[in-house]
Amino acid sequence: MTEKIDLIYPKFLKMAKYQKKIDGKSTQCLICERKCKILKGKYGFCQSRINKEGEIYSIVYGLIPALSFNPIEKKPLYHFYPGSTAITVGTYGCNFACFWCQNYHLSKTNPIKTHQFARSDEFISPKKLIEIALKRRCKGTSISFNEPTLLFEYSVDVFKLAKQ
């Protein structure tokens, strides 16, 4: 069954930075170690990447169902700005299949099905995320809750803005 790409709000679609055309039917996603070969109209194992007419797109760009503010010590960077706070975001889907997943409600939620009831105002642009972080005086940003490469394109845009 071909997925209904038209159910996805255009704001959440972002062409994947790393992909390779295999043939006329499939394109390989190169963002994680799975290297999924995705047929047109289908999505990869993570369920956050779809082949739209021969090009791989992230369908979760700016789709941030999980957002929290955590002490930097909770991150592996506990010597980086000790005593400060980091904004942490995550999305739906995952490229792992851990039986012990603590964020199953996010990692195993199919983003395509989520878009059937997602509202366009759930979009958080990289600029808006940095504004939220600055308002809360966060010293860092992190991608978590599920495997961070799902938000690769979003992360690159967020981190560039955060550095400014």
PDB file of C-alpha atoms in Angstrom, residues 22-80:
ATOM      1  CA  ILE A  22      19.251   3.025  -6.750  1.00  0.00           C
ATOM      2  CA  ASP A  23      17.003   2.629  -9.791  1.00  0.00           C
ATOM      3  CA  GLY A  24      13.712   3.999 -11.093  1.00  0.00           C
ATOM      4  CA  LYS A  25      11.796   2.428  -8.207  1.00  0.00           C
ATOM      5  CA  SER A  26      13.880   3.000  -5.089  1.00  0.00           C
ATOM      6  CA  THR A  27      16.193   5.482  -3.432  1.00  0.00           C
ATOM      7  CA  GLN A  28      18.583   4.692  -0.589  1.00  0.00           C
ATOM      8  CA  CYS A  29      18.478   6.765   2.572  1.00  0.00           C
ATOM      9  CA  LEU A  30      22.020   7.313   3.852  1.00  0.00           C
ATOM     10  CA  ILE A  31      21.237   9.052   7.143  1.00  0.00           C
ATOM     11  CA  CYS A  32      21.725   6.065   9.462  1.00  0.00           C
ATOM     12  CA  GLU A  33      23.384   2.669   9.576  1.00  0.00           C
ATOM     13  CA  ARG A  34      20.292   0.890   8.191  1.00  0.00           C
ATOM     14  CA  LYS A  35      20.749   2.480   4.745  1.00  0.00           C
ATOM     15  CA  CYS A  36      17.126   1.724   3.837  1.00  0.00           C
ATOM     16  CA  LYS A  37      16.268   1.230   0.179  1.00  0.00           C
ATOM     17  CA  ILE A  38      12.879   2.886  -0.002  1.00  0.00           C
ATOM     18  CA  LEU A  39      10.410   2.303  -2.822  1.00  0.00           C
ATOM     19  CA  LYS A  40       8.398   5.233  -4.188  1.00  0.00           C
ATOM     20  CA  GLY A  41       5.516   6.057  -1.869  1.00  0.00           C
ATOM     21  CA  LYS A  42       6.940   3.986   1.004  1.00  0.00           C
ATOM     22  CA  TYR A  43       8.883   4.918   4.100  1.00  0.00           C
ATOM     23  CA  GLY A  44      12.010   3.529   5.752  1.00  0.00           C
ATOM     24  CA  PHE A  45      12.335   1.442   8.892  1.00  0.00           C
ATOM     25  CA  CYS A  46      12.329   4.577  11.075  1.00  0.00           C
ATOM     26  CA  GLN A  47       8.999   5.653   9.577  1.00  0.00           C
ATOM     27  CA  SER A  48      10.247   9.239   9.440  1.00  0.00           C
ATOM     28  CA  ARG A  49      11.644   9.158   5.887  1.00  0.00           C
ATOM     29  CA  ILE A  50       9.540   8.685   2.776  1.00  0.00           C
ATOM     30  CA  ASN A  51      10.320   8.280  -0.912  1.00  0.00           C
ATOM     31  CA  LYS A  52       8.342  10.995  -2.662  1.00  0.00           C
ATOM     32  CA  GLU A  53       8.657  10.516  -6.422  1.00  0.00           C
ATOM     33  CA  GLY A  54      12.227   9.233  -6.214  1.00  0.00           C
ATOM     34  CA  GLU A  55      13.526  11.625  -3.534  1.00  0.00           C
ATOM     35  CA  ILE A  56      13.822  10.879   0.181  1.00  0.00           C
ATOM     36  CA  TYR A  57      12.109  13.378   2.474  1.00  0.00           C
ATOM     37  CA  SER A  58      12.002  13.722   6.220  1.00  0.00           C
ATOM     38  CA  ILE A  59       8.349  13.901   7.257  1.00  0.00           C
ATOM     39  CA  VAL A  60       9.128  15.074  10.802  1.00  0.00           C
ATOM     40  CA  TYR A  61      10.993  18.343  10.181  1.00  0.00           C
ATOM     41  CA  GLY A  62       9.726  20.614  12.957  1.00  0.00           C
ATOM     42  CA  LEU A  63       7.257  17.990  14.228  1.00  0.00           C
ATOM     43  CA  ILE A  64       8.232  18.117  17.903  1.00  0.00           C
ATOM     44  CA  PRO A  65       5.862  16.165  20.180  1.00  0.00           C
ATOM     45  CA  ALA A  66       8.484  15.997  22.945  1.00  0.00           C
ATOM     46  CA  LEU A  67      10.144  19.085  24.398  1.00  0.00           C
ATOM     47  CA  SER A  68      11.713  19.440  27.819  1.00  0.00           C
ATOM     48  CA  PHE A  69      14.227  21.482  29.762  1.00  0.00           C
ATOM     49  CA  ASN A  70      16.874  19.408  31.518  1.00  0.00           C
ATOM     50  CA  PRO A  71      19.962  20.036  33.596  1.00  0.00           C
ATOM     51  CA  ILE A  72      23.045  19.723  31.395  1.00  0.00           C
ATOM     52  CA  GLU A  73      24.324  17.108  33.846  1.00  0.00           C
ATOM     53  CA  LYS A  74      21.633  14.738  32.531  1.00  0.00           C
ATOM     54  CA  LYS A  75      23.414  14.768  29.164  1.00  0.00           C
ATOM     55  CA  PRO A  76      26.721  13.076  28.427  1.00  0.00           C
ATOM     56  CA  LEU A  77      28.197  16.601  28.437  1.00  0.00           C
ATOM     57  CA  TYR A  78      28.003  17.157  32.179  1.00  0.00           C
ATOM     58  CA  HIS A  79      31.293  19.141  32.206  1.00  0.00           C
ATOM     59  CA  PHE A  80      29.933  21.551  29.585  1.00  0.00           C
TER      60      PHE A  80
END
